[in-house]
C-alpha cells in the first residue's frame, strides 16, 4: 500500500515537471521528407574538426559553408581578439570507446519555428587550451573529464526551398558552384547553401558529470520516499504515517518547484502567445549572439554592434568609452530567463537575465575570471514576428533590388542603403555589466 502511494506521488510530481518544461516544444520523429539517419558520423566529425581547428589555424574558409552567418561572424570576431593578444585556442577531444561515442546525432528533430533542428554529439574527455603563439605556453586550460561536444544543427523545413536551392532567388537563373558557395552567373548573387543542408547554429561543451550530479539530486527525494515506503510495509503504523508525510512533502516540493519553473518560463510563454511561430531555441541563440557580440565589440570597436542597438543606448555606451585592457576569452551562459515580455511604444520588449561565466585576458597574458548575473533588454518592432525561413535576414534591397543580408551590419553591400534591424529581429534595448 505504501509503495503504491509513493509511486502515485512520484508520477504526479514527474508529470507536473514534464508538462511545465516541455509544454511549448514541438517534436518531430525525423526531418521533413527523410527517414532513417540524420547526420552520419563522418559528417559530424568533419563539422567538429572544422569548428575546433579554425581557432588554431585562423583559416575562416574552413567554416564558411558549415555554420550560420551568426556563428561565422562571432568566430571571425573571436579570431581578431586572439590575433591581437597573440594566442590561439586548441580543443582536444579524446573520444570515449563506448556506444555513446558512436552516436552521431540524437534520434530526435525539434521543430525550431518552421525549421528542423537536431543535435550532433561527440562524447569523451574534452580539453580546451589557450596557448601563447611565441612561447607555446598554455595560459588557460579547461578540462571536461566526461563531456559532450555539442553541435546544434539547423536546416529549413521547406522541401521546396531545399529543392530550389540551386536557383538564384534574385533572378531565378541556375546557380553555379564555386568552392563552398553558390554563385549566380547572371546577376552575381553569392550565398551559402544554409537552407539546403544541415549547418551549425551553435556549439558548446556539456559537462556530463555536472549533469549527472544534478539529476541525482533531483532523484534523491524520490529514492528516500520509496525506501521509507518499502520499510513502512513491514513496520508499525508510526512508520506508515511517516511514509505518508514524506510522500506529501515530496509531492508538495515537486509542485512548488514546477510552479517556480512555470514562473521562470512565463516570459517565454508570453512571447510565444504573441508570436505563433516563436522559436525558443532561436531566441536563446539570438540572445547569446547579441550579448557575445556586444562583449567582443567592447574589446575591439563598439561601432561593430551599432546596428544591433537602440540608437540612444549606442550613443550612451560610446560616450562612456569603458574599454579596459582585458579581452574576452570565454563567455559561458549558464542560465537564461525571460523575466517579462511587454508591448510598449510600438516595441516588443523582452527582459532577460543571464547567469554567466566570463574569462578575460590582457596583452600581458594575465587571466581574470568573473561570474555573476547579466541583465539585457531586447526589443523588436511591434509587428515583427519570427520568420519561418532559416535565413530571415536575407531580403531584397528596396533601393537597388539586390539580395542583402541583415545579420552582420544591416546594410546593403551593393548600394549602402541601411535598414532598421528591429523590423526583422531582436536587438539590444539596454544592457548591464556583470553583477
CSV table of C-alpha atoms in Angstrom, one decimal:
chain,number,residue,atom,x,y,z
A,1,UNK,CA,0.0,0.0,0.0
A,2,UNK,CA,2.8,2.4,1.0
A,3,UNK,CA,4.6,1.6,-2.3
A,4,UNK,CA,1.5,2.5,-4.3
A,5,UNK,CA,1.2,5.8,-2.5
A,6,UNK,CA,4.8,6.7,-3.1
A,7,UNK,CA,4.6,5.7,-6.8
A,8,UNK,CA,1.5,7.9,-7.2
A,9,UNK,CA,3.2,10.9,-5.6
A,10,UNK,CA,6.3,10.3,-7.8
A,11,UNK,CA,4.4,10.1,-11.1
A,12,UNK,CA,2.2,13.1,-10.3
A,13,UNK,CA,5.4,15.1,-9.5
A,14,UNK,CA,7.1,13.8,-12.6
A,15,UNK,CA,4.1,14.6,-14.8
A,16,UNK,CA,3.9,18.2,-13.5
A,17,UNK,CA,7.6,18.8,-14.1
A,18,UNK,CA,7.5,17.4,-17.7
A,19,UNK,CA,4.4,19.3,-18.5
A,20,UNK,CA,5.9,22.6,-17.4
A,21,UNK,CA,9.2,22.0,-19.1
A,22,UNK,CA,8.1,20.6,-22.5
A,23,UNK,CA,4.6,22.1,-23.0
A,24,UNK,CA,5.9,24.7,-25.5
A,25,UNK,CA,8.3,22.4,-27.5
A,26,UNK,CA,7.2,20.6,-30.7
A,27,UNK,CA,8.9,17.4,-31.6
A,28,UNK,CA,9.3,15.6,-34.9
A,29,UNK,CA,10.3,12.0,-35.5
A,30,UNK,CA,12.6,13.0,-38.3
A,31,UNK,CA,13.3,15.8,-40.8
A,32,UNK,CA,10.7,16.5,-43.4
A,33,UNK,CA,10.9,14.3,-46.4
A,34,UNK,CA,13.5,11.9,-44.8
A,35,UNK,CA,13.7,8.7,-42.9
A,36,UNK,CA,16.5,7.0,-41.1
A,37,UNK,CA,19.8,8.6,-40.0
A,38,UNK,CA,20.0,12.4,-39.7
A,39,UNK,CA,23.8,13.1,-39.6
A,40,UNK,CA,26.3,10.4,-40.1
A,41,UNK,CA,29.5,10.1,-38.0
A,42,UNK,CA,31.8,11.2,-40.9
A,43,UNK,CA,29.8,14.5,-41.4
A,44,UNK,CA,29.7,15.1,-37.7
A,45,UNK,CA,33.4,14.6,-37.3
A,46,UNK,CA,34.1,16.9,-40.2
A,47,UNK,CA,32.0,19.7,-38.8
A,48,UNK,CA,33.6,19.4,-35.3
A,49,UNK,CA,37.1,19.4,-36.8
A,50,UNK,CA,36.4,22.5,-38.9
A,51,UNK,CA,35.0,24.5,-36.0
A,52,UNK,CA,37.7,23.5,-33.5
A,53,UNK,CA,40.6,23.9,-35.9
A,54,UNK,CA,39.7,27.4,-37.0
A,55,UNK,CA,40.8,28.8,-33.7
A,56,UNK,CA,44.2,27.3,-34.2
A,57,UNK,CA,44.7,27.8,-38.0
A,58,UNK,CA,42.8,31.2,-38.3
A,59,UNK,CA,41.5,29.9,-41.6
A,60,UNK,CA,37.9,31.1,-41.9
A,61,UNK,CA,37.3,29.4,-45.2
A,62,UNK,CA,37.0,26.0,-43.4
A,63,UNK,CA,33.8,27.1,-41.8
A,64,UNK,CA,32.2,29.3,-44.5
A,65,UNK,CA,29.7,26.7,-45.7
A,66,UNK,CA,29.2,24.8,-42.4
A,67,UNK,CA,28.0,27.4,-40.0
A,68,UNK,CA,25.2,30.0,-39.9
A,69,UNK,CA,26.0,33.7,-40.6
A,70,UNK,CA,25.6,34.5,-36.9
A,71,UNK,CA,28.2,31.9,-35.9
A,72,UNK,CA,30.5,32.8,-38.7
A,73,UNK,CA,30.6,36.5,-37.6
A,74,UNK,CA,31.3,35.6,-33.9
A,75,UNK,CA,34.1,33.2,-34.9
A,76,UNK,CA,35.6,36.0,-37.0
A,77,UNK,CA,35.5,38.5,-34.1
A,78,UNK,CA,37.0,35.9,-31.7
A,79,UNK,CA,39.9,35.3,-34.1
A,80,UNK,CA,40.5,39.1,-34.2
A,81,UNK,CA,41.0,39.1,-30.4
A,82,UNK,CA,43.2,36.0,-30.4
A,83,UNK,CA,45.4,37.6,-33.0
A,84,UNK,CA,45.6,40.9,-31.1
A,85,UNK,CA,46.7,39.2,-27.9
A,86,UNK,CA,49.0,36.7,-29.7
A,87,UNK,CA,47.4,33.4,-28.7
A,88,UNK,CA,45.5,30.5,-30.2
A,89,UNK,CA,42.9,28.1,-29.0
A,90,UNK,CA,43.2,24.4,-29.3
A,91,UNK,CA,40.5,21.8,-28.5
A,92,UNK,CA,41.4,18.2,-28.0
A,93,UNK,CA,38.6,15.6,-27.9
A,94,UNK,CA,39.6,12.1,-26.6
A,95,UNK,CA,36.6,10.2,-27.8
A,96,UNK,CA,35.3,7.5,-25.5
A,97,UNK,CA,35.4,3.9,-26.6
A,98,UNK,CA,31.7,3.3,-25.8
A,99,UNK,CA,28.5,3.1,-27.6
A,100,UNK,CA,27.8,6.7,-26.7
A,101,UNK,CA,30.8,7.7,-28.7
A,102,UNK,CA,29.3,6.3,-31.9
A,103,UNK,CA,26.1,8.3,-31.5
A,104,UNK,CA,26.4,10.7,-34.5
A,105,UNK,CA,23.2,12.5,-33.5
A,106,UNK,CA,20.2,12.3,-31.2
A,107,UNK,CA,17.3,10.4,-32.9
A,108,UNK,CA,15.1,13.4,-32.4
A,109,UNK,CA,14.4,16.5,-34.5
A,110,UNK,CA,12.8,19.6,-32.9
A,111,UNK,CA,10.6,22.0,-34.8
A,112,UNK,CA,12.5,25.2,-34.4
A,113,UNK,CA,10.0,27.7,-35.7
A,114,UNK,CA,9.4,26.1,-39.0
A,115,UNK,CA,13.0,24.8,-39.3
A,116,UNK,CA,14.4,21.4,-38.4
A,117,UNK,CA,16.9,21.3,-35.6
A,118,UNK,CA,18.9,18.3,-34.4
A,119,UNK,CA,21.9,17.8,-32.2
A,120,UNK,CA,25.2,16.1,-33.0
A,121,UNK,CA,27.3,14.8,-30.1
A,122,UNK,CA,30.9,13.7,-29.5
A,123,UNK,CA,31.3,12.0,-26.1
A,124,UNK,CA,34.6,11.9,-24.3
A,125,UNK,CA,37.3,13.9,-22.5
A,126,UNK,CA,37.5,17.5,-23.8
A,127,UNK,CA,40.5,19.8,-23.2
A,128,UNK,CA,40.3,23.5,-24.2
A,129,UNK,CA,43.7,25.3,-24.1
A,130,UNK,CA,44.7,28.9,-24.9
A,131,UNK,CA,48.3,28.9,-25.9
A,132,UNK,CA,50.9,31.7,-26.4
A,133,UNK,CA,51.9,31.8,-30.0
A,134,UNK,CA,55.5,32.8,-29.2
A,135,UNK,CA,56.4,30.6,-26.2
A,136,UNK,CA,53.8,27.8,-26.7
A,137,UNK,CA,53.0,28.1,-23.0
A,138,UNK,CA,49.5,27.1,-22.0
A,139,UNK,CA,47.9,30.2,-20.5
A,140,UNK,CA,44.5,28.8,-19.6
A,141,UNK,CA,43.2,25.3,-19.7
A,142,UNK,CA,39.7,23.9,-19.1
A,143,UNK,CA,39.3,20.2,-18.8
A,144,UNK,CA,35.9,18.4,-19.0
A,145,UNK,CA,36.6,14.8,-18.0
A,146,UNK,CA,33.3,13.4,-19.0
A,147,UNK,CA,31.5,15.6,-21.5
A,148,UNK,CA,29.9,16.0,-24.9
A,149,UNK,CA,31.0,18.4,-27.6
A,150,UNK,CA,27.6,19.5,-28.9
A,151,UNK,CA,26.6,20.9,-32.3
A,152,UNK,CA,23.2,22.3,-32.7
A,153,UNK,CA,22.3,21.8,-36.4
A,154,UNK,CA,19.6,23.7,-38.4
A,155,UNK,CA,18.0,23.1,-41.8
A,156,UNK,CA,15.0,24.6,-43.5
A,157,UNK,CA,11.7,22.7,-43.1
A,158,UNK,CA,10.7,23.8,-46.6
A,159,UNK,CA,11.1,21.0,-49.1
A,160,UNK,CA,10.6,23.4,-52.0
A,161,UNK,CA,13.2,25.8,-50.6
A,162,UNK,CA,15.7,22.9,-50.4
A,163,UNK,CA,14.8,21.6,-53.9
A,164,UNK,CA,15.1,25.1,-55.4
A,165,UNK,CA,18.3,26.0,-53.6
A,166,UNK,CA,20.3,25.6,-56.9
A,167,UNK,CA,18.3,28.5,-58.5
A,168,UNK,CA,19.0,32.2,-57.8
A,169,UNK,CA,16.4,33.7,-55.6
A,170,UNK,CA,17.2,37.1,-57.1
A,171,UNK,CA,16.7,36.4,-60.8
A,172,UNK,CA,15.8,32.8,-61.0
A,173,UNK,CA,18.8,31.7,-63.1
A,174,UNK,CA,20.6,28.4,-62.4
A,175,UNK,CA,23.4,28.7,-59.9
A,176,UNK,CA,26.9,27.5,-60.4
A,177,UNK,CA,29.2,26.2,-57.6
A,178,UNK,CA,32.4,28.0,-56.8
A,179,UNK,CA,34.1,26.4,-53.8
A,180,UNK,CA,31.7,26.5,-50.9
A,181,UNK,CA,29.3,29.0,-52.4
A,182,UNK,CA,26.5,29.1,-55.0
A,183,UNK,CA,27.2,32.0,-57.5
A,184,UNK,CA,24.7,33.3,-60.0
A,185,UNK,CA,26.4,33.8,-63.4
A,186,UNK,CA,23.6,36.1,-64.4
A,187,UNK,CA,23.4,38.7,-61.6
A,188,UNK,CA,26.3,37.9,-59.4
A,189,UNK,CA,24.4,36.9,-56.3
A,190,UNK,CA,26.6,34.8,-54.0
A,191,UNK,CA,25.5,32.9,-50.9
A,192,UNK,CA,26.0,29.7,-48.9
A,193,UNK,CA,23.5,26.8,-49.0
A,194,UNK,CA,22.2,27.1,-45.5
A,195,UNK,CA,18.6,26.3,-46.5
A,196,UNK,CA,19.6,23.3,-48.5
A,197,UNK,CA,21.6,21.3,-45.9
A,198,UNK,CA,22.4,21.0,-42.2
A,199,UNK,CA,24.5,23.8,-40.8
A,200,UNK,CA,25.9,24.5,-37.3
A,201,UNK,CA,24.0,27.2,-35.4
A,202,UNK,CA,25.7,26.8,-32.1
A,203,UNK,CA,28.4,24.7,-30.4
A,204,UNK,CA,29.2,24.2,-26.8
A,205,UNK,CA,30.6,21.6,-24.3
A,206,UNK,CA,28.2,19.9,-21.9
A,207,UNK,CA,29.7,18.5,-18.7
A,208,UNK,CA,28.1,15.1,-18.2
A,209,UNK,CA,29.4,14.8,-14.6
A,210,UNK,CA,27.8,18.0,-13.5
A,211,UNK,CA,24.5,17.0,-15.3
A,212,UNK,CA,24.6,13.5,-13.6
A,213,UNK,CA,25.1,15.1,-10.1
A,214,UNK,CA,22.2,17.5,-10.7
A,215,UNK,CA,20.0,14.6,-11.9
A,216,UNK,CA,20.8,12.5,-8.9
A,217,UNK,CA,19.9,15.5,-6.6
A,218,UNK,CA,16.5,15.6,-8.3
A,219,UNK,CA,16.0,11.8,-7.8
A,220,UNK,CA,17.3,11.7,-4.2
A,221,UNK,CA,13.9,12.7,-2.6
A,222,UNK,CA,12.2,10.0,-4.7
A,223,UNK,CA,14.7,7.4,-3.6
A,224,UNK,CA,14.2,8.3,0.0
A,225,UNK,CA,10.4,8.2,-0.5
A,226,UNK,CA,10.4,4.7,-2.0
A,227,UNK,CA,12.9,3.3,0.6
A,228,UNK,CA,10.8,4.6,3.5
A,229,UNK,CA,7.6,3.3,1.8
A,230,UNK,CA,9.1,-0.2,1.4
A,231,UNK,CA,10.2,-0.2,5.1
A,232,UNK,CA,6.7,1.0,6.2
A,233,UNK,CA,5.1,-2.0,4.6
A,234,UNK,CA,6.7,-4.2,7.3
A,235,UNK,CA,6.7,-1.7,10.2
A,236,UNK,CA,4.4,-0.1,12.7
A,237,UNK,CA,1.7,2.4,12.0
A,238,UNK,CA,4.1,5.3,13.0
A,239,UNK,CA,6.4,4.4,10.2
A,240,UNK,CA,3.4,4.3,7.8
A,241,UNK,CA,2.4,7.8,8.9
A,242,UNK,CA,6.0,9.0,8.4
A,243,UNK,CA,6.0,7.4,4.9
A,244,UNK,CA,2.8,9.3,4.0
A,245,UNK,CA,4.2,12.5,5.4
A,246,UNK,CA,7.3,12.1,3.3
A,247,UNK,CA,5.1,11.4,0.2
A,248,UNK,CA,3.2,14.6,0.8
A,249,UNK,CA,6.4,16.6,1.4
A,250,UNK,CA,8.0,15.3,-1.8
A,251,UNK,CA,4.8,15.9,-3.8
A,252,UNK,CA,4.4,19.5,-2.4
A,253,UNK,CA,8.1,20.3,-3.1
A,254,UNK,CA,7.7,19.0,-6.7
A,255,UNK,CA,4.6,21.1,-7.3
A,256,UNK,CA,6.3,24.2,-5.8
A,257,UNK,CA,9.3,23.6,-8.0
A,258,UNK,CA,7.0,23.2,-11.0
A,259,UNK,CA,5.3,26.4,-10.1
A,260,UNK,CA,8.7,28.1,-9.9
A,261,UNK,CA,9.8,26.7,-13.3
A,262,UNK,CA,6.5,27.9,-14.7
A,263,UNK,CA,7.2,31.4,-13.4
A,264,UNK,CA,10.7,31.3,-14.9
A,265,UNK,CA,9.2,30.4,-18.3
A,266,UNK,CA,6.3,32.9,-18.1
A,267,UNK,CA,8.2,35.5,-20.2
A,268,UNK,CA,8.9,32.9,-22.9
A,269,UNK,CA,5.3,31.8,-23.0
A,270,UNK,CA,4.1,35.4,-23.3
A,271,UNK,CA,6.2,35.8,-26.4
A,272,UNK,CA,5.0,32.5,-27.9
A,273,UNK,CA,1.4,33.6,-27.3
A,274,UNK,CA,2.0,36.8,-29.1
A,275,UNK,CA,4.2,35.3,-31.9
A,276,UNK,CA,2.7,32.0,-33.0
A,277,UNK,CA,5.9,31.0,-34.9
A,278,UNK,CA,8.2,31.9,-32.0
A,279,UNK,CA,11.1,29.5,-31.5
A,280,UNK,CA,12.6,29.4,-28.0
A,281,UNK,CA,15.9,27.9,-29.3
A,282,UNK,CA,16.3,30.5,-32.0
A,283,UNK,CA,15.6,33.2,-29.4
A,284,UNK,CA,18.2,31.8,-27.0
A,285,UNK,CA,20.7,31.7,-29.8
A,286,UNK,CA,19.9,35.3,-30.8
A,287,UNK,CA,20.4,36.5,-27.2
A,288,UNK,CA,23.7,34.6,-26.9
A,289,UNK,CA,24.9,36.0,-30.2
A,290,UNK,CA,23.9,39.6,-29.3
A,291,UNK,CA,25.5,39.5,-25.8
A,292,UNK,CA,28.7,37.9,-27.0
A,293,UNK,CA,28.9,40.2,-30.0
A,294,UNK,CA,28.5,43.2,-27.6
A,295,UNK,CA,31.2,41.9,-25.2
A,296,UNK,CA,33.5,41.2,-28.1
A,297,UNK,CA,32.9,44.7,-29.6
A,298,UNK,CA,33.9,46.3,-26.3
A,299,UNK,CA,37.3,44.7,-26.8
A,300,UNK,CA,37.7,45.9,-30.4
A,301,UNK,CA,35.3,48.5,-31.6
A,302,UNK,CA,31.8,49.3,-30.2
A,303,UNK,CA,30.7,50.6,-33.6
A,304,UNK,CA,30.7,46.9,-34.7
A,305,UNK,CA,27.4,46.4,-32.8
A,306,UNK,CA,25.8,49.7,-33.6
A,307,UNK,CA,23.1,48.1,-35.9
A,308,UNK,CA,22.2,45.7,-33.0
A,309,UNK,CA,21.5,48.5,-30.5
A,310,UNK,CA,18.8,51.1,-29.9
A,311,UNK,CA,20.4,54.4,-31.0
A,312,UNK,CA,20.3,56.2,-27.6
A,313,UNK,CA,21.9,53.2,-26.0
A,314,UNK,CA,24.7,53.1,-28.5
A,315,UNK,CA,25.3,56.9,-28.0
A,316,UNK,CA,25.5,56.4,-24.2
A,317,UNK,CA,27.9,53.5,-24.4
A,318,UNK,CA,30.1,55.2,-27.0
A,319,UNK,CA,30.4,58.3,-24.8
A,320,UNK,CA,31.2,56.2,-21.7
A,321,UNK,CA,34.1,54.6,-23.5
A,322,UNK,CA,34.6,52.0,-20.8
A,323,UNK,CA,37.2,49.9,-22.5
A,324,UNK,CA,39.9,48.3,-20.4
A,325,UNK,CA,43.0,46.3,-21.1
A,326,UNK,CA,41.3,42.9,-20.8
A,327,UNK,CA,39.8,41.0,-23.8
A,328,UNK,CA,37.1,38.3,-23.6
A,329,UNK,CA,38.4,34.7,-24.0
A,330,UNK,CA,35.3,32.8,-23.0
A,331,UNK,CA,31.7,33.9,-22.2
A,332,UNK,CA,29.6,31.0,-21.0
A,333,UNK,CA,25.8,31.4,-20.5
A,334,UNK,CA,24.8,29.0,-17.7
A,335,UNK,CA,21.2,30.0,-17.5
A,336,UNK,CA,18.8,32.3,-19.4
A,337,UNK,CA,15.5,33.5,-18.0
A,338,UNK,CA,13.0,35.8,-19.7
A,339,UNK,CA,11.6,37.7,-16.7
A,340,UNK,CA,8.9,39.5,-18.6
A,341,UNK,CA,7.6,40.5,-22.1
A,342,UNK,CA,5.5,43.6,-22.8
A,343,UNK,CA,4.3,45.7,-25.7
A,344,UNK,CA,5.2,49.4,-25.2
A,345,UNK,CA,5.6,52.3,-27.6
A,346,UNK,CA,5.3,50.2,-30.7
A,347,UNK,CA,8.0,47.9,-29.4
A,348,UNK,CA,8.1,44.3,-28.2
A,349,UNK,CA,10.3,44.3,-25.1
A,350,UNK,CA,11.8,41.2,-23.6
A,351,UNK,CA,13.6,41.5,-20.2
A,352,UNK,CA,16.3,38.8,-19.9
A,353,UNK,CA,18.6,37.8,-17.1
A,354,UNK,CA,21.6,35.6,-17.7
A,355,UNK,CA,23.9,33.7,-15.3
A,356,UNK,CA,27.3,33.8,-16.9
A,357,UNK,CA,30.9,32.9,-16.5
A,358,UNK,CA,33.4,35.3,-18.2
A,359,UNK,CA,37.1,34.7,-18.7
A,360,UNK,CA,39.3,37.6,-19.9
A,361,UNK,CA,43.0,38.1,-20.8
A,362,UNK,CA,45.2,41.2,-21.3
A,363,UNK,CA,48.1,41.7,-23.6
A,364,UNK,CA,50.5,40.7,-20.8
A,365,UNK,CA,48.7,37.3,-20.8
A,366,UNK,CA,47.1,37.8,-17.4
A,367,UNK,CA,43.9,35.8,-16.9
A,368,UNK,CA,40.8,37.0,-15.0
A,369,UNK,CA,37.6,35.1,-14.2
A,370,UNK,CA,34.3,36.6,-13.3
A,371,UNK,CA,30.9,35.0,-12.5
A,372,UNK,CA,27.6,36.7,-12.0
A,373,UNK,CA,24.3,37.9,-13.4
A,374,UNK,CA,23.9,39.8,-16.6
A,375,UNK,CA,20.7,41.8,-17.5
A,376,UNK,CA,19.8,42.7,-21.0
A,377,UNK,CA,16.6,44.1,-22.5
A,378,UNK,CA,15.8,43.2,-26.1
A,379,UNK,CA,13.4,44.8,-28.5
A,380,UNK,CA,11.9,44.5,-31.9
A,381,UNK,CA,9.1,46.3,-33.8
A,382,UNK,CA,5.6,45.6,-32.5
A,383,UNK,CA,4.6,43.9,-35.8
A,384,UNK,CA,7.8,41.8,-36.2
A,385,UNK,CA,7.2,38.1,-35.9
A,386,UNK,CA,9.6,35.1,-36.2
A,387,UNK,CA,10.3,34.5,-39.9
A,388,UNK,CA,9.5,30.9,-40.9
A,389,UNK,CA,12.7,30.6,-43.1
A,390,UNK,CA,16.1,29.6,-41.9
A,391,UNK,CA,17.6,32.9,-43.3
A,392,UNK,CA,15.1,35.6,-42.4
A,393,UNK,CA,17.9,38.1,-42.7
A,394,UNK,CA,18.0,37.7,-46.5
A,395,UNK,CA,15.8,40.2,-48.2
A,396,UNK,CA,15.7,42.2,-51.4
A,397,UNK,CA,17.0,45.8,-51.1
A,398,UNK,CA,14.3,48.3,-51.8
A,399,UNK,CA,16.8,50.7,-53.4
A,400,UNK,CA,18.8,48.6,-55.8
A,401,UNK,CA,16.8,45.3,-55.9
A,402,UNK,CA,19.8,43.1,-55.0
A,403,UNK,CA,19.8,40.5,-52.2
A,404,UNK,CA,21.1,41.7,-48.9
A,405,UNK,CA,21.9,40.1,-45.6
A,406,UNK,CA,20.8,41.8,-42.4
A,407,UNK,CA,22.8,39.7,-40.0
A,408,UNK,CA,26.1,41.5,-39.9
A,409,UNK,CA,25.6,45.2,-40.4
A,410,UNK,CA,22.1,45.9,-41.6
A,411,UNK,CA,23.5,47.5,-44.8
A,412,UNK,CA,23.1,46.6,-48.4
A,413,UNK,CA,26.6,45.8,-49.7
A,414,UNK,CA,25.7,46.9,-53.2
A,415,UNK,CA,24.3,50.4,-52.7
A,416,UNK,CA,25.0,51.1,-49.0
A,417,UNK,CA,21.3,51.6,-48.0
A,418,UNK,CA,20.8,50.9,-44.2
A,419,UNK,CA,17.9,49.2,-42.5
A,420,UNK,CA,16.4,49.2,-39.0
A,421,UNK,CA,17.2,45.7,-37.8
A,422,UNK,CA,14.4,45.8,-35.2
A,423,UNK,CA,11.9,45.4,-38.0
A,424,UNK,CA,13.4,42.0,-38.7
A,425,UNK,CA,14.7,40.5,-35.4
A,426,UNK,CA,15.6,41.2,-31.8
A,427,UNK,CA,18.3,43.9,-31.0
A,428,UNK,CA,19.6,45.3,-27.7
A,429,UNK,CA,17.5,48.0,-26.0
A,430,UNK,CA,19.5,48.1,-22.7
A,431,UNK,CA,22.4,46.1,-21.1
A,432,UNK,CA,24.2,46.0,-17.8
A,433,UNK,CA,27.6,44.8,-16.8
A,434,UNK,CA,28.0,41.5,-14.9
A,435,UNK,CA,26.8,41.9,-11.3
